[in-house]
Short mmCIF file of C-alpha atoms in Angstrom, two decimals:
data_model
loop_
_atom_site.label_atom_id
_atom_site.label_comp_id
_atom_site.label_asym_id
_atom_site.label_seq_id
_atom_site.Cartn_x
_atom_site.Cartn_y
_atom_site.Cartn_z
CA VAL A 1 1.96 1.32 5.83
CA THR A 2 -0.16 3.05 3.21
CA GLY A 3 -3.79 3.62 4.15
CA GLY A 4 -2.87 3.55 7.83
CA GLY A 5 -5.73 5.76 8.97
CA THR A 6 -8.50 3.15 8.97
CA GLY A 7 -9.42 -0.48 8.42
CA MET A 8 -6.71 -3.01 7.67
CA GLY A 9 -4.06 -0.29 7.59
CA ARG A 10 -4.94 0.80 11.11
CA GLU A 11 -4.83 -2.81 12.30
CA LEU A 12 -1.44 -3.33 10.65
CA CYS A 13 -0.06 -0.23 12.37
CA THR A 14 -1.37 -1.22 15.81
CA GLN A 15 -0.11 -4.80 15.55
CA LEU A 16 3.31 -3.77 14.25
CA SER A 17 3.83 -1.07 16.87
CA SER A 18 2.65 -3.36 19.69
CA GLU A 19 5.54 -5.65 18.72
CA GLY A 20 8.01 -2.76 18.88
CA CYS A 21 8.23 -2.05 15.15
CA HIS A 22 8.80 1.56 14.23
CA VAL A 23 5.89 2.56 12.00
CA ALA A 24 5.49 5.22 9.33
CA MET A 25 1.94 5.43 8.06
CA CYS A 26 0.40 7.51 5.34
CA ASP A 27 -3.20 8.34 4.55
CA VAL A 28 -5.27 11.16 3.07
CA SER A 29 -6.86 11.88 6.48
CA ALA A 30 -4.77 13.50 9.21
CA GLU A 31 -7.64 13.00 11.67
CA ASN A 32 -7.83 9.25 11.04
CA MET A 33 -4.05 8.89 11.30
CA ALA A 34 -4.04 10.79 14.60
CA GLU A 35 -6.53 8.25 15.97
CA THR A 36 -4.44 5.35 14.67
CA LYS A 37 -1.28 6.86 16.17
CA SER A 38 -3.01 7.21 19.54
CA LEU A 39 -4.09 3.55 19.42
CA CYS A 40 -0.54 2.53 18.50
CA GLU A 41 1.06 4.54 21.28
CA ALA A 42 -1.26 2.96 23.86
CA ASP A 43 0.26 -0.50 23.31
CA ALA A 44 3.70 0.17 21.86
CA PRO A 45 6.83 -0.45 23.93
CA SER A 46 8.72 2.64 25.05
CA GLY A 47 10.94 4.05 22.32
CA THR A 48 8.77 2.87 19.43
CA SER A 49 8.61 5.57 16.77
CA ILE A 50 5.23 6.13 15.08
CA THR A 51 4.98 8.83 12.43
CA THR A 52 2.11 10.06 10.27
CA HIS A 53 2.36 11.43 6.75
CA LEU A 54 -0.34 12.99 4.59
CA CYS A 55 -0.18 11.31 1.20
CA ASP A 56 -2.47 10.47 -1.70
CA VAL A 57 -0.85 7.31 -3.04
CA SER A 58 -2.32 7.92 -6.51
CA VAL A 59 0.06 10.88 -6.87
CA GLU A 60 3.67 9.79 -7.40
CA SER A 61 5.18 13.05 -6.13
CA GLU A 62 3.29 12.63 -2.83
CA VAL A 63 4.54 9.04 -2.46
CA ASN A 64 8.09 10.26 -3.11
CA LYS A 65 7.60 12.97 -0.46
CA PHE A 66 6.38 10.27 1.95
CA ARG A 67 9.58 8.30 1.25
CA GLU A 68 11.72 11.39 1.88
CA GLU A 69 9.95 12.02 5.19
CA VAL A 70 10.35 8.38 6.22
CA GLU A 71 14.06 8.52 5.44
CA ALA A 72 14.47 11.76 7.40
CA GLN A 73 12.53 10.48 10.43
CA HIS A 74 13.35 6.76 10.44
CA GLY A 75 16.61 6.43 8.48
CA PRO A 76 17.63 5.11 5.05
CA VAL A 77 16.64 1.45 5.56
CA VAL A 78 13.15 -0.07 5.59
CA ASN A 79 12.41 -3.73 6.36
CA LEU A 80 8.67 -3.90 5.68
CA LEU A 81 6.50 -2.16 3.10
CA PHE A 82 2.73 -2.58 3.29
CA ASN A 83 1.08 -1.23 0.12
CA ASN A 84 -2.37 -1.36 1.63
CA ALA A 85 -4.27 1.81 0.64
CA GLY A 86 -7.40 1.22 -1.40
CA ILE A 87 -10.77 2.65 -2.31
CA GLY A 88 -13.87 1.41 -4.11
CA GLY A 89 -15.57 3.14 -7.00
CA GLY A 90 -15.57 3.36 -10.78
CA GLY A 91 -17.86 0.36 -10.95
CA SER A 92 -19.03 0.56 -14.53
CA PHE A 93 -16.66 1.35 -17.37
CA LEU A 94 -19.66 2.42 -19.44
CA MET A 95 -21.91 4.16 -16.92
CA ASP A 96 -19.65 5.73 -14.30
CA GLU A 97 -17.58 8.87 -14.73
CA ARG A 98 -14.08 8.40 -16.11
CA GLN A 99 -12.65 10.41 -13.19
CA ASP A 100 -14.14 7.92 -10.69
CA TRP A 101 -12.67 5.00 -12.63
CA GLU A 102 -9.25 6.63 -12.87
CA LYS A 103 -9.18 7.62 -9.17
CA THR A 104 -10.00 4.06 -8.08
CA PHE A 105 -7.40 2.60 -10.43
CA GLY A 106 -4.92 5.28 -9.34
CA VAL A 107 -5.19 4.45 -5.64
CA CYS A 108 -5.62 0.68 -5.90
CA TRP A 109 -3.00 -0.01 -8.61
CA TYR A 110 -0.72 2.98 -8.99
CA GLY A 111 -0.51 3.34 -5.21
CA VAL A 112 1.14 -0.09 -5.12
CA TYR A 113 3.39 0.65 -8.10
CA TYR A 114 4.46 4.08 -6.79
CA GLY A 115 5.01 2.61 -3.32
CA CYS A 116 7.31 -0.05 -4.71
CA ARG A 117 9.17 2.42 -6.94
CA ALA A 118 9.72 4.75 -3.98
CA PHE A 119 10.55 2.27 -1.21
CA VAL A 120 12.08 -0.86 -2.78
CA PRO A 121 15.54 0.76 -2.93
CA MET A 122 15.29 1.28 0.86
CA LEU A 123 14.30 -2.38 1.28
CA VAL A 124 17.16 -3.53 -0.94
CA ALA A 125 19.51 -1.54 1.35
CA SER A 126 18.42 -3.69 4.32
CA ASP A 127 19.72 -7.11 5.36
CA GLU A 128 16.26 -8.63 5.06
CA ALA A 129 12.99 -7.12 3.83
CA HIS A 130 9.46 -7.92 2.73
CA VAL A 131 6.91 -6.19 0.48
CA ILE A 132 3.26 -6.92 1.25
CA ASN A 133 0.80 -5.77 -1.43
CA THR A 134 -2.93 -5.82 -0.74
CA SER A 135 -5.04 -7.06 -3.63
CA SER A 136 -8.55 -8.49 -3.13
CA VAL A 137 -10.71 -11.48 -3.85
CA ASN A 138 -11.72 -9.27 -6.79
CA GLY A 139 -8.23 -9.94 -8.11
CA PHE A 140 -9.48 -13.49 -8.69
CA TRP A 141 -13.12 -12.78 -9.60
CA ALA A 142 -13.96 -9.53 -11.35
CA SER A 143 -17.50 -9.37 -10.04
CA LEU A 144 -19.67 -8.58 -7.06
CA GLY A 145 -22.40 -10.60 -8.74
CA PRO A 146 -24.01 -10.83 -12.17
CA THR A 147 -25.81 -7.48 -11.90
CA VAL A 148 -23.11 -5.31 -10.26
CA PRO A 149 -20.22 -3.92 -12.33
CA HIS A 150 -16.94 -3.62 -10.46
CA THR A 151 -14.61 -2.77 -13.31
CA ALA A 152 -12.00 -0.31 -12.02
CA TYR A 153 -11.52 -1.97 -8.66
CA SER A 154 -11.29 -5.46 -10.16
CA ALA A 155 -8.90 -4.41 -12.92
CA ALA A 156 -6.66 -2.68 -10.36
CA LYS A 157 -6.67 -5.66 -8.00
CA PHE A 158 -5.86 -8.06 -10.87
CA ALA A 159 -2.93 -5.75 -11.69
CA VAL A 160 -1.70 -5.84 -8.07
CA LYS A 161 -1.88 -9.65 -8.02
CA GLY A 162 -0.01 -10.05 -11.32
CA PHE A 163 2.59 -7.44 -10.46
CA SER A 164 3.24 -9.00 -7.07
CA GLU A 165 3.67 -12.46 -8.55
CA ALA A 166 6.09 -11.11 -11.15
CA LEU A 167 7.95 -9.04 -8.54
CA ILE A 168 8.55 -12.21 -6.49
CA ASN A 169 10.64 -13.61 -9.32
CA ASP A 170 12.29 -10.29 -10.17
CA LEU A 171 13.51 -9.80 -6.61
CA ARG A 172 14.47 -13.47 -6.28
CA ILE A 173 16.92 -12.85 -9.14
CA ASP A 174 18.11 -9.31 -8.35
CA ALA A 175 17.61 -8.91 -4.58
CA PRO A 176 17.02 -12.34 -3.02
CA HIS A 177 16.92 -10.95 0.52
CA VAL A 178 13.70 -9.06 -0.33
CA SER A 179 10.55 -11.16 -0.52
CA VAL A 180 7.04 -10.32 -1.67
CA SER A 181 3.58 -11.40 -0.57
CA VAL A 182 0.22 -10.54 -2.04
CA VAL A 183 -2.79 -10.47 0.29
CA MET A 184 -6.20 -11.31 -1.21
CA PRO A 185 -8.87 -10.35 1.37
#
């Protein structure tokens, strides 16, 4: 689970672990992940493994390091991948700093792409697997209203939606035991 330190990522981790799923979460905040891990351990059945991994999903080498740590601590097979990490920012292409735009796009789009590149081979190695990519309602409507630009976030979430839809077909052909869902909160 990427972005496991807070919000939807935290909720995913707590629900999965309460059902006995072993969970590997990553986030940029060790403190937030420690809190999530504590919440998970409170309700998880005995023997459930919950690991935390510092990772900025906009940096491919960090996502690959996360994968290596997951493999070392959980084994070579993964059944579920939640590409959930996201941030806001980079609202206006014209008025906001390019670095803000690129950071938002990097986390919200490239985090999904790098996550799939890193982990899909581990999902393909399983008997049954599922990729869940988090997009947004802004992947349908590129606006927060007529006076609020939301360019980077919307463009990234449109990319996640389109990629996920295309990946459904790609995996149906080349790895039919791996399915894909896109979530549009």
